[in-house]
CSV table of C-alpha atoms and ligand atoms in Angstrom, one decimal:
chain,number,residue,atom,x,y,z
A,1,MET,CA,36.6,-50.1,47.7
A,2,ASN,CA,36.2,-47.1,45.9
A,3,GLN,CA,33.2,-47.0,44.4
A,4,HIS,CA,34.9,-45.4,40.9
A,5,ALA,CA,37.8,-47.9,41.2
A,6,ASP,CA,37.7,-48.9,37.4
A,7,LEU,CA,37.1,-45.1,36.5
A,8,ILE,CA,40.5,-44.8,38.4
A,9,ALA,CA,42.1,-47.7,36.7
A,10,LYS,CA,41.0,-46.7,33.3
A,11,ALA,CA,42.0,-42.8,33.8
A,12,LYS,CA,45.6,-44.0,34.9
A,13,GLN,CA,46.0,-46.1,32.1
A,14,THR,CA,44.9,-43.6,29.8
A,15,LEU,CA,47.7,-41.4,31.0
A,16,ARG,CA,50.6,-44.2,30.7
A,17,ASP,CA,49.1,-45.4,27.1
A,18,ASN,CA,49.7,-41.5,26.2
A,19,ASP,CA,52.8,-41.4,27.8
A,20,LEU,CA,55.7,-41.3,25.0
A,21,GLY,CA,58.6,-40.8,27.7
A,22,GLY,CA,58.6,-38.1,30.0
A,23,TYR,CA,56.0,-36.5,28.1
A,24,THR,CA,52.3,-37.6,27.1
A,25,ILE,CA,50.7,-36.7,24.4
A,26,PRO,CA,46.9,-35.2,24.6
A,27,THR,CA,45.6,-38.2,22.8
A,28,LYS,CA,46.6,-40.5,20.1
A,29,GLY,CA,46.5,-39.2,16.0
A,30,LEU,CA,44.7,-35.7,16.5
A,31,TYR,CA,47.2,-34.5,18.8
A,32,PRO,CA,51.1,-36.1,18.5
A,33,PHE,CA,53.2,-33.7,20.7
A,34,GLN,CA,53.2,-31.7,24.0
A,35,TRP,CA,51.0,-29.1,24.5
A,36,ASN,CA,51.6,-26.7,27.2
A,37,TRP,CA,48.4,-26.3,29.2
A,38,ASP,CA,48.0,-29.8,28.4
A,39,ALA,CA,51.0,-30.6,30.2
A,40,GLY,CA,50.1,-28.6,33.2
A,41,ILE,CA,46.5,-30.4,34.2
A,42,THR,CA,48.3,-33.7,33.0
A,43,ALA,CA,51.0,-33.6,35.7
A,44,LEU,CA,48.2,-32.9,38.5
A,45,GLY,CA,47.1,-36.5,37.3
A,46,TRP,CA,50.5,-38.0,37.7
A,47,LEU,CA,50.8,-36.8,41.0
A,48,SER,CA,48.3,-39.6,42.2
A,49,ILE,CA,50.4,-42.2,40.0
A,50,ASP,CA,53.8,-41.3,39.8
A,51,GLU,CA,55.0,-38.0,41.5
A,52,ALA,CA,58.6,-37.9,40.2
A,53,ARG,CA,56.5,-38.5,36.7
A,54,ALA,CA,54.3,-35.4,37.3
A,55,TRP,CA,57.4,-33.0,37.8
A,56,GLU,CA,59.0,-34.9,34.7
A,57,GLU,CA,56.4,-33.5,32.9
A,58,MET,CA,56.8,-29.9,33.5
A,59,ASP,CA,60.8,-30.5,33.3
A,60,LYS,CA,60.0,-32.0,29.6
A,61,LEU,CA,58.0,-28.9,28.6
A,62,PHE,CA,60.2,-26.3,29.5
A,63,GLU,CA,63.0,-28.2,27.4
A,64,GLY,CA,60.8,-26.1,25.0
A,65,GLN,CA,61.4,-22.8,26.7
A,66,TRP,CA,62.4,-19.6,24.6
A,67,ASP,CA,65.6,-17.7,25.9
A,68,ASN,CA,63.1,-14.5,26.5
A,69,GLY,CA,61.0,-16.5,29.0
A,70,MET,CA,58.2,-17.8,26.5
A,71,VAL,CA,56.8,-21.7,27.1
A,72,PRO,CA,55.3,-22.5,23.6
A,73,HIS,CA,52.0,-23.7,23.0
A,74,ILE,CA,53.3,-27.3,21.8
A,75,VAL,CA,56.6,-28.5,21.9
A,76,PHE,CA,57.7,-30.9,18.9
A,77,HIS,CA,59.7,-33.3,20.7
A,78,GLU,CA,59.3,-35.8,18.0
A,79,PRO,CA,58.4,-35.8,14.4
A,80,SER,CA,55.1,-36.9,13.5
A,81,ASP,CA,53.0,-36.2,10.3
A,82,GLN,CA,49.6,-37.0,11.6
A,83,TYR,CA,49.5,-33.0,12.6
A,84,PHE,CA,48.7,-29.8,10.6
A,85,PRO,CA,50.9,-27.3,11.3
A,86,GLY,CA,54.1,-28.8,12.1
A,87,PRO,CA,57.6,-27.2,13.1
A,88,GLU,CA,58.5,-26.7,9.5
A,89,GLN,CA,55.3,-24.6,8.8
A,90,TRP,CA,55.9,-22.3,12.3
A,91,GLY,CA,59.9,-21.9,11.0
A,92,VAL,CA,61.1,-21.5,14.9
A,93,ASN,CA,64.7,-22.2,15.2
A,94,HIS,CA,64.7,-23.8,18.6
A,95,THR,CA,66.0,-27.7,19.7
A,96,PRO,CA,63.2,-29.2,20.4
A,97,PRO,CA,61.3,-27.2,17.7
A,98,THR,CA,58.3,-25.3,19.2
A,99,THR,CA,55.4,-23.3,17.9
A,100,SER,CA,55.7,-19.1,17.9
A,101,ILE,CA,53.0,-18.6,20.6
A,102,SER,CA,52.3,-19.7,24.0
A,103,GLN,CA,49.1,-21.3,25.7
A,104,PRO,CA,47.0,-19.8,28.9
A,105,PRO,CA,49.5,-20.1,31.4
A,106,VAL,CA,48.3,-22.8,34.4
A,107,LEU,CA,51.8,-24.1,34.9
A,108,ALA,CA,52.7,-22.2,38.0
A,109,THR,CA,49.5,-23.1,39.5
A,110,VAL,CA,50.0,-26.7,38.7
A,111,ALA,CA,53.8,-26.2,40.1
A,112,ARG,CA,52.3,-25.0,43.5
A,113,LEU,CA,50.0,-27.9,43.5
A,114,LEU,CA,52.2,-30.6,43.1
A,115,PHE,CA,54.7,-28.7,45.5
A,116,GLU,CA,52.3,-28.7,48.5
A,117,ARG,CA,50.6,-32.3,47.9
A,118,ALA,CA,53.9,-34.0,47.2
A,119,LYS,CA,54.4,-36.9,49.9
A,120,ASP,CA,58.3,-36.7,48.5
A,121,ARG,CA,59.2,-33.5,50.2
A,122,GLN,CA,62.4,-33.7,49.1
A,123,LEU,CA,61.9,-34.3,45.5
A,124,ALA,CA,59.5,-31.4,45.4
A,125,ALA,CA,62.3,-28.8,46.9
A,126,ASP,CA,64.3,-29.8,44.5
A,127,ARG,CA,62.4,-29.9,41.2
A,128,LEU,CA,60.7,-26.9,42.7
A,129,ALA,CA,64.0,-25.0,42.8
A,130,VAL,CA,65.3,-25.8,39.4
A,131,GLN,CA,61.3,-24.9,37.8
A,132,LEU,CA,60.7,-21.8,40.0
A,133,PRO,CA,62.8,-19.2,38.1
A,134,LYS,CA,61.8,-20.9,34.8
A,135,LEU,CA,58.3,-19.9,35.8
A,136,VAL,CA,59.0,-16.4,36.7
A,137,ALA,CA,61.1,-15.6,33.3
A,138,TYR,CA,57.5,-17.0,31.8
A,139,HIS,CA,55.0,-14.8,33.7
A,140,LEU,CA,57.2,-11.9,33.0
A,141,TRP,CA,57.8,-12.5,29.6
A,142,TRP,CA,53.7,-12.0,29.2
A,143,TYR,CA,54.0,-9.0,31.2
A,144,ARG,CA,56.7,-7.7,29.2
A,145,GLU,CA,56.0,-8.8,25.7
A,146,ARG,CA,52.4,-9.0,25.2
A,147,ASP,CA,51.4,-5.6,27.3
A,148,PRO,CA,54.1,-3.1,25.9
A,149,GLN,CA,51.9,-0.5,27.0
A,150,GLN,CA,51.4,-1.3,30.3
A,151,SER,CA,47.9,-1.4,30.7
A,152,GLY,CA,47.6,-4.4,32.9
A,153,LEU,CA,46.2,-6.8,30.6
A,154,VAL,CA,48.2,-9.0,28.5
A,155,ALA,CA,47.5,-9.9,24.7
A,156,SER,CA,46.6,-13.3,22.9
A,157,TYR,CA,48.2,-13.1,19.2
A,158,HIS,CA,46.4,-15.8,17.9
A,159,PRO,CA,43.1,-17.9,19.2
A,160,TRP,CA,45.1,-21.1,19.4
A,161,GLU,CA,46.9,-19.1,22.2
A,162,SER,CA,43.8,-18.4,24.2
A,163,GLY,CA,43.4,-22.5,24.2
A,164,MET,CA,39.7,-22.0,23.1
A,165,ASP,CA,40.3,-22.2,19.6
A,166,ASN,CA,37.2,-21.5,17.9
A,167,SER,CA,35.3,-19.1,20.4
A,168,PRO,CA,32.6,-17.5,19.0
A,169,ALA,CA,34.6,-14.6,21.3
A,170,TRP,CA,37.1,-14.2,18.3
A,171,ASP,CA,34.5,-14.2,15.7
A,172,GLU,CA,34.4,-10.8,14.8
A,173,ALA,CA,38.2,-9.8,15.3
A,174,LEU,CA,38.9,-12.7,13.4
A,175,ALA,CA,36.7,-12.2,10.3
A,176,ARG,CA,39.4,-9.0,9.9
A,177,VAL,CA,42.7,-11.4,9.5
A,178,PRO,CA,43.4,-12.1,6.0
A,179,GLU,CA,42.7,-15.4,4.7
A,180,VAL,CA,46.0,-17.4,3.8
A,181,THR,CA,46.0,-17.5,-0.1
A,182,ARG,CA,48.6,-20.9,-0.3
A,183,SER,CA,47.0,-24.2,0.0
A,184,TYR,CA,47.4,-26.5,2.9
A,185,GLN,CA,46.2,-29.3,4.2
A,186,ARG,CA,44.4,-30.3,7.8
A,187,ARG,CA,45.1,-33.7,9.4
A,188,ASP,CA,42.6,-33.1,12.1
A,189,LEU,CA,39.6,-33.8,9.9
A,190,GLY,CA,41.4,-37.3,9.2
A,191,HIS,CA,41.0,-37.8,13.0
A,192,VAL,CA,37.5,-36.1,14.3
A,193,ASP,CA,34.2,-36.0,12.1
A,194,SER,CA,34.2,-32.3,10.9
A,195,SER,CA,30.8,-31.1,12.1
A,196,GLN,CA,33.1,-31.1,15.9
A,197,ARG,CA,35.7,-29.1,14.6
A,198,PRO,CA,36.6,-25.6,13.6
A,199,LEU,CA,35.4,-24.1,9.9
A,200,LYS,CA,37.6,-23.7,6.8
A,201,LYS,CA,37.7,-20.1,7.3
A,202,GLU,CA,38.7,-20.0,10.6
A,203,TYR,CA,41.5,-22.5,10.1
A,204,ASP,CA,42.2,-20.1,6.6
A,205,ARG,CA,42.8,-17.3,9.1
A,206,PHE,CA,44.8,-19.6,12.0
A,207,ILE,CA,47.6,-20.3,9.5
A,208,TYR,CA,47.3,-16.5,8.0
A,209,LEU,CA,48.7,-15.7,11.6
A,210,VAL,CA,51.4,-18.4,11.8
A,211,ASP,CA,52.9,-16.9,8.4
A,212,PHE,CA,52.6,-14.0,9.9
A,213,PHE,CA,54.7,-14.3,13.0
A,214,ARG,CA,57.2,-15.5,10.8
A,215,GLU,CA,57.4,-12.6,9.0
A,216,GLN,CA,57.5,-10.8,11.4
A,217,ASP,CA,60.7,-12.6,12.8
A,218,PHE,CA,58.8,-13.4,15.7
A,219,ASP,CA,59.3,-9.9,17.5
A,220,SER,CA,56.4,-9.7,20.0
A,221,LEU,CA,56.7,-5.8,20.0
A,222,LYS,CA,56.9,-5.5,16.2
A,223,ILE,CA,53.4,-7.6,15.8
A,224,TYR,CA,51.8,-6.1,18.8
A,225,ALA,CA,52.1,-3.1,16.4
A,226,ASN,CA,51.3,-4.5,13.1
A,227,SER,CA,49.0,-7.5,13.6
A,228,PRO,CA,45.3,-7.6,12.4
A,229,TYR,CA,44.4,-9.8,15.9
A,230,LYS,CA,45.3,-8.8,19.0
A,231,MET,CA,42.8,-9.9,22.0
A,232,GLN,CA,42.6,-9.1,25.6
A,233,ASP,CA,41.2,-12.6,26.6
A,234,VAL,CA,39.4,-12.8,29.9
A,235,GLY,CA,40.6,-16.2,30.5
A,236,LEU,CA,44.1,-16.1,29.9
A,237,ASN,CA,44.7,-13.1,32.0
A,238,ALA,CA,42.6,-14.8,35.0
A,239,ILE,CA,44.6,-17.7,34.5
A,240,LEU,CA,47.8,-15.5,34.4
A,241,GLN,CA,46.6,-13.6,37.5
A,242,ARG,CA,46.2,-17.3,39.3
A,243,GLY,CA,49.7,-18.4,38.4
A,244,SER,CA,51.4,-15.3,39.6
A,245,ASP,CA,49.7,-15.1,43.0
A,246,ASP,CA,50.6,-19.0,43.2
A,247,LEU,CA,54.2,-17.8,42.4
A,248,ILE,CA,54.5,-15.3,44.7
A,249,ALA,CA,53.0,-17.5,47.6
A,250,LEU,CA,55.9,-19.6,46.3
A,251,ALA,CA,58.6,-17.6,46.2
A,252,GLU,CA,57.9,-16.3,50.1
A,253,GLN,CA,58.0,-20.0,50.9
A,254,LEU,CA,61.4,-20.7,49.3
A,255,GLY,CA,62.9,-17.0,50.2
A,256,TYR,CA,63.6,-16.5,46.4
A,257,ASP,CA,63.4,-12.4,45.0
A,258,ASP,CA,64.7,-12.8,41.6
A,259,GLY,CA,62.4,-11.0,39.4
A,260,ILE,CA,59.4,-11.4,42.4
A,261,ALA,CA,58.9,-7.4,42.4
A,262,GLU,CA,58.0,-7.1,38.9
A,263,LEU,CA,55.8,-10.4,39.0
A,264,LYS,CA,54.4,-7.9,41.8
A,265,GLN,CA,54.0,-5.1,39.8
A,266,GLY,CA,52.3,-6.9,37.1
A,267,ARG,CA,50.0,-8.5,38.9
A,268,ASP,CA,48.9,-5.6,41.0
A,269,ARG,CA,48.5,-3.6,37.6
A,270,MET,CA,46.1,-6.5,36.2
A,271,ALA,CA,44.1,-6.2,39.5
A,272,LYS,CA,43.3,-3.0,38.7
A,273,ALA,CA,42.7,-2.8,35.0
A,274,PHE,CA,40.3,-6.2,35.0
A,275,ALA,CA,37.5,-4.4,36.5
A,276,GLY,CA,37.5,-2.9,32.7
A,277,LEU,CA,36.2,-6.2,31.2
A,278,TRP,CA,33.5,-6.3,33.4
A,279,LEU,CA,30.1,-6.3,31.3
A,280,GLY,CA,27.1,-5.5,33.5
A,281,ASP,CA,24.2,-6.9,31.2
A,282,LYS,CA,26.1,-10.0,30.9
A,283,HIS,CA,26.9,-10.1,34.7
A,284,SER,CA,30.3,-11.5,33.1
A,285,PHE,CA,33.9,-10.4,32.1
A,286,VAL,CA,34.2,-10.3,28.7
A,287,CYS,CA,37.2,-10.1,26.3
A,288,ARG,CA,38.4,-7.0,24.7
A,289,ASP,CA,39.0,-6.7,21.2
A,290,LEU,CA,42.5,-4.8,20.6
A,291,VAL,CA,42.7,-3.8,17.2
A,292,ALA,CA,38.7,-2.7,17.4
A,293,ASP,CA,39.2,-1.4,20.8
A,294,LYS,CA,35.8,-3.1,22.1
A,295,LEU,CA,34.4,-5.3,24.3
A,296,VAL,CA,33.1,-8.8,22.9
A,297,PRO,CA,29.6,-9.1,23.8
A,298,VAL,CA,29.9,-12.9,24.1
A,299,THR,CA,29.4,-15.1,27.5
A,300,THR,CA,32.0,-17.7,27.7
A,301,THR,CA,33.3,-19.9,30.6
A,302,GLY,CA,36.2,-18.1,29.9
A,303,GLY,CA,34.5,-14.8,31.5
A,304,MET,CA,33.8,-17.0,34.5
A,305,LEU,CA,37.3,-17.7,35.4
A,306,ALA,CA,37.7,-13.9,36.7
A,307,LEU,CA,36.6,-16.1,40.0
A,308,TYR,CA,39.8,-18.4,39.6
A,309,GLY,CA,42.0,-15.7,39.4
A,310,GLY,CA,40.2,-13.6,42.2
A,311,LEU,CA,39.8,-11.0,40.2
A,312,ALA,CA,35.9,-10.4,40.7
A,313,SER,CA,34.3,-8.1,43.5
A,314,ASP,CA,31.7,-9.3,45.8
A,315,GLN,CA,28.7,-8.1,44.0
A,316,GLN,CA,30.0,-9.5,40.7
A,317,ALA,CA,30.7,-12.7,42.1
A,318,GLN,CA,27.5,-12.7,43.1
A,319,GLU,CA,25.9,-11.9,40.0
A,320,MET,CA,28.1,-14.5,38.2
A,321,ALA,CA,27.2,-17.6,40.7
A,322,THR,CA,23.6,-16.7,40.0
A,323,LEU,CA,24.3,-16.5,36.2
A,324,ILE,CA,26.5,-20.2,36.9
A,325,ASP,CA,23.1,-21.4,38.9
A,326,SER,CA,21.0,-21.1,35.7
A,327,TRP,CA,23.6,-22.2,33.3
A,328,LEU,CA,24.1,-25.3,35.0
A,329,GLU,CA,20.1,-26.0,35.2
A,330,ARG,CA,19.9,-25.5,31.4
A,331,CYS,CA,23.7,-28.1,31.1
A,332,PRO,CA,23.4,-31.0,33.6
A,333,TYR,CA,26.5,-32.0,32.0
A,334,GLY,CA,28.8,-29.1,33.0
A,335,LEU,CA,29.0,-25.7,32.1
A,336,SER,CA,29.0,-25.4,28.1
A,337,SER,CA,32.0,-23.3,27.0
A,338,THR,CA,29.5,-20.9,25.1
A,339,HIS,CA,26.8,-20.0,27.0
A,340,PRO,CA,23.7,-21.8,25.7
A,341,ASP,CA,21.9,-18.5,25.3
A,342,GLU,CA,24.2,-17.3,23.0
A,343,PRO,CA,23.1,-17.2,18.8
A,344,CYS,CA,26.5,-19.1,18.3
A,345,PHE,CA,25.9,-21.8,20.6
A,346,ASP,CA,26.9,-25.0,19.1
A,347,ALA,CA,26.9,-28.2,21.5
A,348,LYS,CA,29.3,-30.3,19.2
A,349,ARG,CA,31.6,-27.6,17.7
A,350,TYR,CA,34.7,-27.5,20.2
A,351,TRP,CA,34.9,-24.3,22.2
A,352,ARG,CA,31.2,-23.1,20.6
A,353,GLY,CA,29.3,-25.0,23.1
A,354,PRO,CA,31.0,-28.5,24.5
A,355,THR,CA,31.8,-29.1,27.9
A,356,TRP,CA,35.5,-29.2,28.9
A,357,LEU,CA,36.3,-30.7,32.2
A,358,HIS,CA,39.6,-28.8,32.9
A,359,ILE,CA,37.5,-25.5,32.5
A,360,ASN,CA,34.9,-26.6,34.8
A,361,TRP,CA,37.6,-27.6,37.6
A,362,MET,CA,39.0,-24.0,37.3
A,363,ILE,CA,35.4,-22.6,37.6
A,364,ALA,CA,34.8,-24.6,41.0
A,365,VAL,CA,38.0,-23.8,42.1
A,366,GLY,CA,37.0,-20.1,41.9
A,367,LEU,CA,33.6,-20.5,43.1
A,368,GLN,CA,34.8,-22.1,46.4
A,369,SER,CA,37.4,-19.4,47.2
A,370,TYR,CA,34.6,-17.1,46.7
A,371,GLY,CA,32.6,-18.7,49.4
A,372,TYR,CA,30.2,-20.3,46.8
A,373,THR,CA,30.6,-24.3,48.2
A,374,GLU,CA,27.3,-25.3,47.4
A,375,LEU,CA,27.7,-24.2,43.3
A,376,ALA,CA,30.9,-25.2,43.3
A,377,GLY,CA,29.6,-28.9,44.5
A,378,ARG,CA,27.4,-28.5,41.4
A,379,VAL,CA,29.9,-28.0,39.1
A,380,ARG,CA,31.7,-30.9,39.7
A,381,GLN,CA,28.7,-33.3,40.2
A,382,ALA,CA,28.0,-32.0,36.6
A,383,SER,CA,31.3,-33.4,35.7
A,384,LEU,CA,31.2,-36.5,37.4
A,385,ASN,CA,27.8,-37.3,35.5
A,386,ILE,CA,30.1,-36.6,32.2
A,387,ILE,CA,32.6,-39.6,33.0
A,388,GLU,CA,30.4,-41.9,34.6
A,389,LYS,CA,28.4,-41.5,31.7
A,390,THR,CA,30.6,-41.5,28.7
A,391,GLY,CA,34.6,-41.6,30.1
A,392,TYR,CA,37.2,-39.6,28.8
A,393,TRP,CA,37.1,-37.5,25.9
A,394,GLU,CA,38.2,-34.4,24.8
A,395,TYR,CA,34.8,-32.5,25.4
A,396,TYR,CA,31.0,-33.1,25.5
A,397,ASP,CA,27.5,-32.0,25.1
A,398,PRO,CA,26.6,-30.2,27.5
A,399,ASN,CA,23.0,-31.5,27.2
A,400,ASP,CA,23.6,-35.1,27.2
A,401,GLY,CA,27.0,-35.7,28.0
A,402,SER,CA,27.8,-37.6,24.7
A,403,GLY,CA,31.8,-37.4,23.9
A,404,TYR,CA,33.4,-35.5,21.4
A,405,GLY,CA,36.6,-35.1,19.7
A,406,GLY,CA,39.6,-37.1,20.5
A,407,PRO,CA,39.1,-40.5,23.2
A,408,ASN,CA,41.3,-42.0,26.0
A,409,PHE,CA,41.9,-38.2,26.5
A,410,SER,CA,45.0,-37.2,28.9
A,411,TRP,CA,43.9,-33.8,30.6
A,412,THR,CA,40.0,-35.1,31.1
A,413,ALA,CA,41.3,-38.3,32.7
A,414,ALA,CA,44.0,-36.3,34.4
A,415,ILE,CA,41.8,-33.5,36.1
A,416,SER,CA,39.1,-36.6,36.9
A,417,LEU,CA,41.6,-38.2,38.6
A,418,PHE,CA,43.1,-35.2,40.8
A,419,TRP,CA,39.5,-33.7,41.2
A,420,LEU,CA,36.4,-36.1,40.7
A,421,LEU,CA,37.9,-39.2,41.9
A,422,GLU,CA,40.2,-38.3,44.6
A,423,ASP,CA,39.3,-39.7,48.2
B,1,GLC,C1,43.0,-28.3,21.0
B,1,GLC,C2,42.7,-27.0,22.3
B,1,GLC,C3,44.0,-26.7,22.9
B,1,GLC,C4,44.3,-28.2,23.7
B,1,GLC,C5,45.0,-28.8,22.3
B,1,GLC,C6,45.8,-30.1,22.8
B,1,GLC,O1,43.8,-27.0,20.5
B,1,GLC,O2,41.6,-26.3,22.2
B,1,GLC,O3,43.1,-26.1,24.0
B,1,GLC,O4,45.6,-27.8,24.3
B,1,GLC,O5,43.8,-28.8,21.5
B,1,GLC,O6,44.8,-30.9,23.8
């Protein structure tokens, strides 16, 4: 019997318990809708349970896709009063209701993994034929609407769009955003201890931006011109690059042409521009704050995703591998979202320190593709240490593996099934 039989059963049960019929909520209470990159990672978990259900997770998310190609960060399939800000705050006219921003685009990479690993070849071919044009439209949206000057790097308009909500990489840029003046009631603090969640000063600005997008009629170009917050997020760009490479590979396998020439242009522009995010002193890629026009000198796991995007030179990869090696010495329970030497490191608070398993997976994939097999194995082992100790939490203390945030968390269970517990 597999030594992890109990963990496998528990992970499968977690996905089933969070399944609301075609889509999986991240966790009960805290997050009652379908999130974009959660859906992608969660589909990888469904693959070993039910292939049709894995494809369905993606289909269901695409119900929220906008006519311009954007795949929103949340699709509000069913109403819930457990979460703030809900659909009425975002003010988007779409059925089903959605938010007005996106999230790191893991979906294309997930589609490729589902397609290449599926046992039901006919189902995979049928589902991919439907999803491929949607994925291409999504990636072209990023290049067109979020890089209007064709710099090669796309801009994130909101910390939530980067998926790393309160990363210290946004601190300086977010401080420039006005605080919202209307009153509102957060719901997250009713579910999770406030020591593990973003601060009020951050939420006041998160909500200001939600209102701002509505006031700008969700027009990407107007927002690009007028927004007080615009970030070339290193992690998001690297994930986009990997996704575009995967889409191009899929299109070749299927003989699909539509939009692929433009996709290649976007991909090639990024391959050149990404070098501008390298910060030699930190041995890492970092974000660029587009409003202040400067690099943000904070080392995060987002920077390490350059390996996953295939965007580091061999020399840079070598320096990053050395950094990751010593980082793991400090964090036996996985690479912390923020490097422990950063003054703003906080082991409990969300994206300011805790370990997130899906990010560690991407870094391991990146290390492996650059030939750092042993180091990739150590990242994997550190993640395995966590779930063996604590089970499937939203995020973890990188020092002792304590589980924080929401319990019975879908993407944690899913990536464990896909990566840590596979035969
Ligand atoms: C939080 C995370 C984000 C995730 C969402 C749902 O907002 O920061 O990355 O997608 O929760 O799990």
